[in-house]
Amino acid sequence: MNLLTPFTLGSLTLSNRVVMAPLTRRRAGEGKLPTALMANYYAQRAGAGLIISEATEVDPRSIPDAPSRPGLFNAAQAQAWARVADEVHRAGGRIFVQLSHLGRASHPLLLVKGEQPVAPSAIAGKGVAFTREGPLPFPVPRALDIAEICDVIDQFAVAALLAREAGFDGVEIHAANGYLIDQFIRSGSNRRTDAYGGPVENRTRLLLEVTEAVAALWGVDRVGVRLSPWSDFNGMSDEDPLHTFCYAAEALDQIGIAYLHLVEPAGQTPGLSPVLRQKFGGALIVAGGYGHETAEAAIEDGTTDLVAFGEGFIANPDLPERFRLGLPLNTADRSTFYAGGATGYTDYPYLDAHQVLQ
Ligand SMILES: Cc1cc2nc3c(=O)[nH]c(=O)nc-3n(C[C@H](O)[C@H](O)[C@H](O)COP(=O)(O)O)c2cc1C
């Protein structure tokens, strides 16, 4: 039952090692403000040792549409997030905010004045942006200049400061799944010839500068980074994932952040988690298709310290308790993942007393 034992993460004591994975649900209100419904959804899941919020936009050029992904680039958003953090804390939970910049995985209809999405290089991602006119293919982005890269680092720093005001317990930097920082890290999307492109030391520069800026505001023990070495989501690729991500893990170890969060499918072969564990001295979280037994085994054999669950937490607000009692799980309804409203969001049933007594 290692999964359900407490864990010391930096300066925090978590009640168990079951992490709620970051999950975009597109239910923020006008102005990209978190809503009371969102506060309720997260508070329902406060039995997780740690909740990581859905990807939260740092780019102030994001249009204030609703329903949408939430933002954290102004005081109103910080105030609205404060209610979420407060309700999670009152329910006994801990919550980090996941800070994200879409980069090329965006569309002019998602940016004020119809601006072009930005990226390390003018190479389009593969996939669609969800706009008011429906899903539309990602267009060719515009390459950021050096001054604009400094602005991006500032945007993460501003969001990190607002996250403190909101009362979060820490910050996770989203460097996974084909969004802006990942676009810099991986060779398939970064063809720059300046200090932010070419060798891995340059491709990881944005990741490390953002991490240092956020850690300067929070302290290293309240900062984590999410990476997805294998994922081709959003059209990502890298010529040498082992080399790229070993370098990133060692550099993040030098900064001394609290955790590395690796999206690596359960049973992935070859797996990077055992290698990165040698390179990184902080805690490791893995995510990707884990169930109760595979999560227990991964902790037992030392592969990881904590395991994050995505769909499991969407469908089971009381997931750790179900694990504890060995009781069946609800199945997630994928048709409501991004559907807006309470259906498929806050109405998944808790265990009832009848099931518990059986
Ligand atoms: C609806 C949905 C939304 C997601 N949103 C995010 C996100 O905002 N940020 C992120 O890093 N990963 C996101 N993911 C990936 C999950 O965090 C997780 O890595 C993935 O679901 C695999 O874990 P699972 O098999 O336990 O669901 C999302 C996944 C789903 C299903």
Coordinates of C-alpha atoms and ligand atoms in Angstrom, one line a residue:
M1 CA 0.0 0.0 0.0
N2 CA 2.9 2.4 -0.7
L3 CA 0.8 4.5 -3.0
L4 CA -1.3 5.6 -0.1
T5 CA 1.5 6.4 2.3
P6 CA 2.6 10.1 2.9
F7 CA 5.4 11.6 0.9
T8 CA 7.6 14.6 1.6
L9 CA 7.7 16.8 -1.5
G10 CA 10.2 19.7 -0.9
S11 CA 8.8 21.5 2.1
L12 CA 5.3 19.9 1.8
T13 CA 4.0 16.7 3.4
L14 CA 1.5 15.0 1.0
S15 CA -1.0 12.7 2.5
N16 CA -0.5 10.1 -0.2
R17 CA 1.4 9.5 -3.5
V18 CA -1.7 9.7 -5.8
V19 CA -1.4 12.9 -7.9
M20 CA -4.3 14.4 -9.9
A21 CA -2.7 14.9 -13.3
P22 CA -3.2 18.3 -15.1
L23 CA -6.4 18.1 -17.0
T24 CA -7.7 20.7 -19.4
R25 CA -11.5 20.8 -19.2
R26 CA -12.3 24.1 -20.9
R27 CA -14.8 25.4 -18.4
A28 CA -13.3 28.8 -17.5
G29 CA -15.7 31.8 -17.6
E30 CA -15.5 35.1 -19.5
G31 CA -12.0 36.7 -19.1
K32 CA -10.5 33.2 -18.7
L33 CA -11.6 33.3 -15.0
P34 CA -11.9 30.2 -13.0
T35 CA -15.5 29.7 -11.8
A36 CA -17.3 28.4 -8.7
L37 CA -18.0 25.2 -10.6
M38 CA -14.3 24.7 -11.1
A39 CA -13.6 25.3 -7.4
N40 CA -16.2 22.7 -6.6
Y41 CA -14.6 20.2 -9.1
Y42 CA -11.1 20.6 -7.6
A43 CA -12.3 20.5 -4.0
Q44 CA -14.1 17.2 -4.7
R45 CA -10.7 15.8 -5.7
A46 CA -8.8 17.1 -2.6
G47 CA -8.2 13.5 -1.4
A48 CA -5.3 13.4 -3.9
G49 CA -1.9 13.8 -2.3
L50 CA -1.3 16.7 -4.8
I51 CA -3.6 18.2 -7.4
I52 CA -2.0 19.8 -10.4
S53 CA -4.4 22.2 -12.1
E54 CA -5.3 22.1 -15.7
A55 CA -2.9 24.0 -18.1
T56 CA -3.3 27.7 -17.3
E57 CA -2.5 30.3 -19.9
V58 CA 0.3 32.8 -19.2
D59 CA 0.0 34.6 -22.5
P60 CA -1.9 37.9 -22.1
R61 CA -2.7 37.9 -25.9
S62 CA -5.1 35.0 -25.3
I63 CA -8.7 36.0 -26.1
P64 CA -11.0 36.3 -23.1
D65 CA -13.6 33.8 -24.5
A66 CA -15.8 31.5 -22.5
P67 CA -15.9 28.6 -21.9
S68 CA -12.2 28.1 -22.4
R69 CA -8.9 27.3 -20.8
P70 CA -8.3 29.5 -17.7
G71 CA -5.6 32.2 -17.5
L72 CA -3.3 33.6 -14.9
F73 CA -2.0 36.8 -16.3
N74 CA -4.1 39.5 -14.4
A75 CA -5.3 40.2 -10.9
A76 CA -8.9 39.2 -11.6
Q77 CA -7.8 35.7 -12.6
A78 CA -5.6 35.5 -9.5
Q79 CA -8.6 36.4 -7.3
A80 CA -10.8 33.8 -9.0
W81 CA -8.1 31.2 -8.6
A82 CA -7.8 32.1 -4.9
R83 CA -11.3 30.7 -4.4
V84 CA -10.2 27.4 -6.0
A85 CA -7.1 27.2 -3.9
D86 CA -9.1 28.1 -0.8
E87 CA -11.7 25.4 -1.3
V88 CA -9.1 22.8 -2.0
H89 CA -7.3 23.7 1.2
R90 CA -10.5 23.7 3.2
A91 CA -11.1 20.2 1.9
G92 CA -7.6 19.2 3.1
G93 CA -5.9 19.1 -0.2
R94 CA -2.8 20.6 -1.9
I95 CA -2.8 22.3 -5.3
F96 CA -0.1 23.4 -7.8
V97 CA -1.0 25.4 -10.8
Q98 CA 0.3 24.3 -14.2
L99 CA 1.6 27.3 -16.2
S100 CA 1.5 27.0 -20.0
H101 CA 2.0 28.9 -23.2
L102 CA 0.4 27.3 -26.3
G103 CA 3.0 28.6 -28.8
R104 CA 2.3 27.2 -32.2
A105 CA -0.5 24.9 -30.9
S106 CA -2.9 27.9 -31.3
H107 CA -4.8 29.9 -33.9
P108 CA -5.4 33.6 -34.8
L109 CA -9.0 33.1 -33.6
L110 CA -7.6 32.4 -30.1
L111 CA -5.4 35.5 -30.0
V112 CA -6.4 39.1 -29.6
K113 CA -6.5 41.1 -32.9
G114 CA -6.2 37.8 -34.7
E115 CA -2.4 37.7 -34.2
Q116 CA -0.4 34.9 -35.6
P117 CA 0.7 32.2 -33.1
V118 CA 4.4 32.2 -32.1
A119 CA 7.0 29.4 -31.9
P120 CA 10.7 28.8 -32.0
S121 CA 10.6 28.4 -35.8
A122 CA 8.0 28.9 -38.5
I123 CA 7.0 25.2 -38.6
A124 CA 3.3 24.3 -38.2
G125 CA 2.3 21.8 -35.5
K126 CA 0.1 18.8 -36.5
G127 CA -3.4 19.0 -35.0
V128 CA -6.3 21.3 -34.5
A129 CA -7.1 24.4 -32.4
F130 CA -10.5 24.5 -30.8
T131 CA -12.0 27.9 -31.9
R132 CA -15.4 29.5 -31.9
E133 CA -15.7 28.4 -35.5
G134 CA -14.9 24.8 -34.6
P135 CA -11.7 22.8 -34.7
L136 CA -9.2 24.4 -37.2
P137 CA -5.7 23.2 -38.2
F138 CA -2.7 24.8 -36.6
P139 CA -1.4 27.5 -39.0
V140 CA 2.3 28.2 -39.7
P141 CA 3.5 30.2 -36.7
R142 CA 5.8 33.2 -36.5
A143 CA 9.3 32.7 -35.1
L144 CA 9.9 34.6 -31.8
D145 CA 12.8 37.1 -31.8
I146 CA 15.1 37.2 -28.8
A147 CA 13.3 40.2 -27.2
E148 CA 10.0 38.4 -27.4
I149 CA 11.6 35.3 -25.8
C150 CA 12.5 37.5 -22.8
D151 CA 8.8 38.6 -22.8
V152 CA 7.7 35.0 -22.6
I153 CA 10.0 34.4 -19.6
D154 CA 8.5 37.5 -17.9
Q155 CA 5.0 36.1 -18.6
F156 CA 5.8 33.0 -16.7
A157 CA 7.3 35.1 -13.9
V158 CA 4.2 37.3 -13.7
A159 CA 1.9 34.2 -13.6
A160 CA 4.1 32.7 -10.9
L161 CA 3.8 35.8 -8.8
L162 CA 0.0 35.8 -9.3
A163 CA 0.0 32.1 -8.3
R164 CA 1.5 33.1 -4.9
E165 CA -1.2 35.8 -4.5
A166 CA -3.9 33.2 -5.3
G167 CA -2.6 30.9 -2.5
F168 CA -1.5 27.9 -4.6
D169 CA 1.0 25.5 -2.9
G170 CA 3.4 25.7 -5.9
V171 CA 3.9 25.8 -9.6
E172 CA 4.3 23.2 -12.3
I173 CA 5.9 24.5 -15.5
H174 CA 4.3 22.8 -18.6
A175 CA 7.2 21.8 -20.8
A176 CA 5.4 18.8 -22.2
N177 CA 2.8 17.7 -24.9
G178 CA 4.0 20.0 -27.7
Y179 CA 3.4 23.4 -26.2
L180 CA 5.8 26.4 -26.4
I181 CA 8.6 25.2 -24.1
D182 CA 8.5 21.7 -25.5
Q183 CA 8.6 23.2 -29.0
F184 CA 11.9 24.8 -28.1
I185 CA 13.3 21.6 -26.5
R186 CA 12.7 19.2 -29.3
S187 CA 14.7 19.3 -32.5
G188 CA 11.7 18.7 -34.9
S189 CA 10.1 22.0 -34.0
N190 CA 13.3 24.1 -33.3
R191 CA 15.4 25.1 -36.3
R192 CA 16.8 28.3 -34.8
T193 CA 20.5 29.2 -35.3
D194 CA 20.8 31.6 -32.3
A195 CA 21.3 30.9 -28.6
Y196 CA 17.9 29.2 -28.3
G197 CA 18.4 26.6 -31.1
G198 CA 20.8 24.0 -32.4
P199 CA 22.5 21.9 -29.6
V200 CA 20.5 20.7 -26.6
E201 CA 22.1 23.3 -24.3
N202 CA 20.5 26.0 -26.5
R203 CA 17.1 24.1 -27.0
T204 CA 16.7 23.8 -23.3
R205 CA 17.6 27.4 -22.6
L206 CA 14.0 28.7 -22.5
L207 CA 13.0 25.8 -20.1
L208 CA 15.9 26.6 -17.8
E209 CA 15.4 30.3 -17.8
V210 CA 11.7 30.0 -17.1
T211 CA 12.4 27.5 -14.3
E212 CA 15.0 29.9 -12.7
A213 CA 12.6 32.8 -13.0
V214 CA 9.8 30.9 -11.3
A215 CA 12.0 29.4 -8.7
A216 CA 13.4 32.8 -7.8
L217 CA 9.8 33.8 -6.8
W218 CA 8.7 30.6 -5.2
G219 CA 11.9 28.9 -3.9
V220 CA 13.0 25.7 -5.7
D221 CA 11.1 23.4 -3.4
R222 CA 7.7 24.6 -4.7
V223 CA 8.5 24.2 -8.4
G224 CA 8.1 21.2 -10.7
V225 CA 8.5 20.6 -14.4
R226 CA 6.5 18.4 -16.7
L227 CA 8.2 16.7 -19.7
S228 CA 6.9 14.2 -22.3
P229 CA 10.0 12.7 -24.1
W230 CA 8.0 10.2 -26.2
S231 CA 4.9 12.1 -27.1
D232 CA 4.2 13.0 -30.7
F233 CA 1.1 14.9 -29.8
N234 CA 0.8 18.2 -31.6
G235 CA 3.3 17.0 -34.2
M236 CA 6.3 16.7 -31.9
S237 CA 9.6 14.8 -32.6
D238 CA 13.2 14.8 -31.5
E239 CA 16.2 13.3 -33.1
D240 CA 17.6 11.9 -29.8
P241 CA 15.2 11.9 -26.9
L242 CA 17.6 10.1 -24.6
H243 CA 20.3 12.7 -25.0
T244 CA 17.9 15.7 -25.0
F245 CA 16.0 14.6 -21.8
C246 CA 19.0 13.4 -19.9
Y247 CA 20.5 16.9 -20.4
A248 CA 17.3 18.6 -19.3
A249 CA 17.0 16.4 -16.2
E250 CA 20.6 17.1 -15.2
A251 CA 20.2 20.8 -15.7
L252 CA 16.9 20.9 -13.7
D253 CA 18.7 18.9 -11.0
Q254 CA 21.3 21.6 -10.8
I255 CA 18.6 24.2 -10.2
G256 CA 17.2 21.9 -7.5
I257 CA 13.5 21.9 -8.2
A258 CA 11.2 19.7 -6.1
Y259 CA 10.0 17.3 -8.8
L260 CA 10.2 16.1 -12.4
H261 CA 6.8 15.0 -13.8
L262 CA 7.3 12.6 -16.7
V263 CA 4.6 11.7 -19.2
E264 CA 5.7 8.2 -20.0
P265 CA 3.1 5.5 -20.8
A266 CA 3.1 2.7 -18.2
G267 CA 5.2 -0.2 -19.6
Q268 CA 7.0 2.1 -22.1
T269 CA 10.1 0.3 -23.4
P270 CA 12.7 1.6 -23.4
G271 CA 11.6 3.7 -20.4
L272 CA 13.4 6.9 -19.6
S273 CA 12.2 7.1 -16.0
P274 CA 14.9 4.8 -14.6
V275 CA 17.6 6.7 -16.5
L276 CA 16.3 10.1 -15.5
R277 CA 16.0 9.0 -11.9
Q278 CA 19.8 8.7 -11.9
K279 CA 20.2 12.2 -13.3
F280 CA 17.7 14.0 -11.2
G281 CA 17.8 14.0 -7.4
G282 CA 14.4 15.4 -6.6
A283 CA 11.1 13.5 -6.6
L284 CA 9.8 11.8 -9.7
I285 CA 6.1 11.7 -10.8
V286 CA 5.1 9.4 -13.7
A287 CA 1.9 9.6 -15.7
G288 CA 0.3 7.7 -18.5
G289 CA -2.2 4.8 -18.3
Y290 CA -1.5 3.8 -14.7
G291 CA -3.9 1.8 -12.7
H292 CA -3.8 0.9 -9.0
E293 CA -1.6 -2.2 -9.4
T294 CA 0.8 -0.8 -12.0
A295 CA 1.2 2.3 -9.8
E296 CA 1.9 0.3 -6.7
A297 CA 4.4 -1.8 -8.6
A298 CA 6.2 1.4 -10.0
I299 CA 6.6 2.8 -6.5
E300 CA 7.6 -0.6 -5.0
D301 CA 10.4 -1.2 -7.5
G302 CA 11.7 2.3 -7.2
T303 CA 10.7 3.5 -10.7
T304 CA 9.0 6.5 -9.2
D305 CA 7.9 8.3 -6.0
L306 CA 4.5 9.4 -7.1
V307 CA 2.0 8.5 -9.8
A308 CA -0.4 10.9 -11.6
F309 CA -3.8 9.8 -12.8
G310 CA -5.7 11.6 -15.5
E311 CA -8.9 9.9 -16.6
G312 CA -9.1 8.1 -13.3
F313 CA -9.5 11.4 -11.5
I314 CA -11.9 12.8 -14.1
A315 CA -14.3 9.9 -13.3
N316 CA -13.6 9.3 -9.6
P317 CA -13.5 12.3 -7.3
D318 CA -12.6 9.9 -4.5
L319 CA -9.9 7.9 -6.4
P320 CA -7.4 7.4 -3.5
E321 CA -10.3 6.1 -1.3
R322 CA -11.4 3.7 -3.9
F323 CA -7.8 2.4 -4.2
R324 CA -7.6 2.1 -0.4
L325 CA -10.8 0.0 -0.3
G326 CA -10.0 -1.9 -3.5
L327 CA -13.4 -0.9 -4.9
P328 CA -14.3 -0.5 -8.6
L329 CA -13.8 2.7 -10.5
N330 CA -16.3 4.8 -12.6
T331 CA -15.5 5.0 -16.3
A332 CA -14.8 8.4 -17.8
D333 CA -17.2 9.7 -20.4
R334 CA -14.9 11.2 -23.1
S335 CA -17.8 13.0 -24.8
T336 CA -18.0 15.4 -21.8
F337 CA -14.2 16.1 -21.4
Y338 CA -14.5 19.6 -23.0
A339 CA -18.3 19.9 -23.1
G340 CA -18.7 22.7 -20.5
G341 CA -21.1 22.6 -17.6
A342 CA -21.5 20.3 -14.6
T343 CA -22.3 17.1 -16.6
G344 CA -19.3 14.8 -16.8
Y345 CA -17.5 17.3 -14.5
T346 CA -18.8 17.5 -10.9
D347 CA -21.5 14.8 -11.1
Y348 CA -19.4 11.6 -11.1
P349 CA -20.6 9.5 -8.1
Y350 CA -18.7 9.1 -4.9
L351 CA -18.5 5.6 -3.3
D352 CA -21.8 5.0 -1.5
A353 CA -22.0 3.5 1.9
H354 CA -23.6 0.3 0.4
Q355 CA -20.6 -0.4 -1.7
V356 CA -18.2 0.3 1.2
L357 CA -20.0 -2.1 3.6
Q358 CA -20.1 -5.0 1.1
Ligands
LIG1 C1 -9.1 15.6 -21.0 C2 -7.7 15.6 -20.8 C3 -7.0 16.9 -20.6 C4 -5.7 16.9 -20.4 N1 -5.1 18.2 -20.2 C5 -3.8 18.2 -19.9 C6 -3.2 19.5 -19.5 O1 -3.9 20.5 -19.3 N2 -1.9 19.5 -19.2 C7 -1.1 18.4 -19.3 O2 0.1 18.4 -19.0 N3 -1.6 17.2 -19.7 C8 -2.9 17.1 -19.9 N4 -3.5 15.9 -20.2 C9 -2.7 14.6 -20.1 C10 -2.9 14.0 -18.7 O3 -2.3 14.9 -17.7 C11 -2.2 12.6 -18.5 O4 -0.9 12.7 -18.7 C12 -2.9 11.6 -19.4 O5 -4.3 11.7 -19.4 C13 -2.4 10.2 -19.2 O6 -2.8 9.8 -17.9 P1 -4.1 8.8 -17.7 O7 -3.8 7.6 -18.6 O8 -4.0 8.5 -16.2 O9 -5.3 9.5 -18.1 C14 -4.9 15.8 -20.4 C15 -5.5 14.5 -20.6 C16 -6.9 14.5 -20.8 C17 -7.5 13.1 -21.0

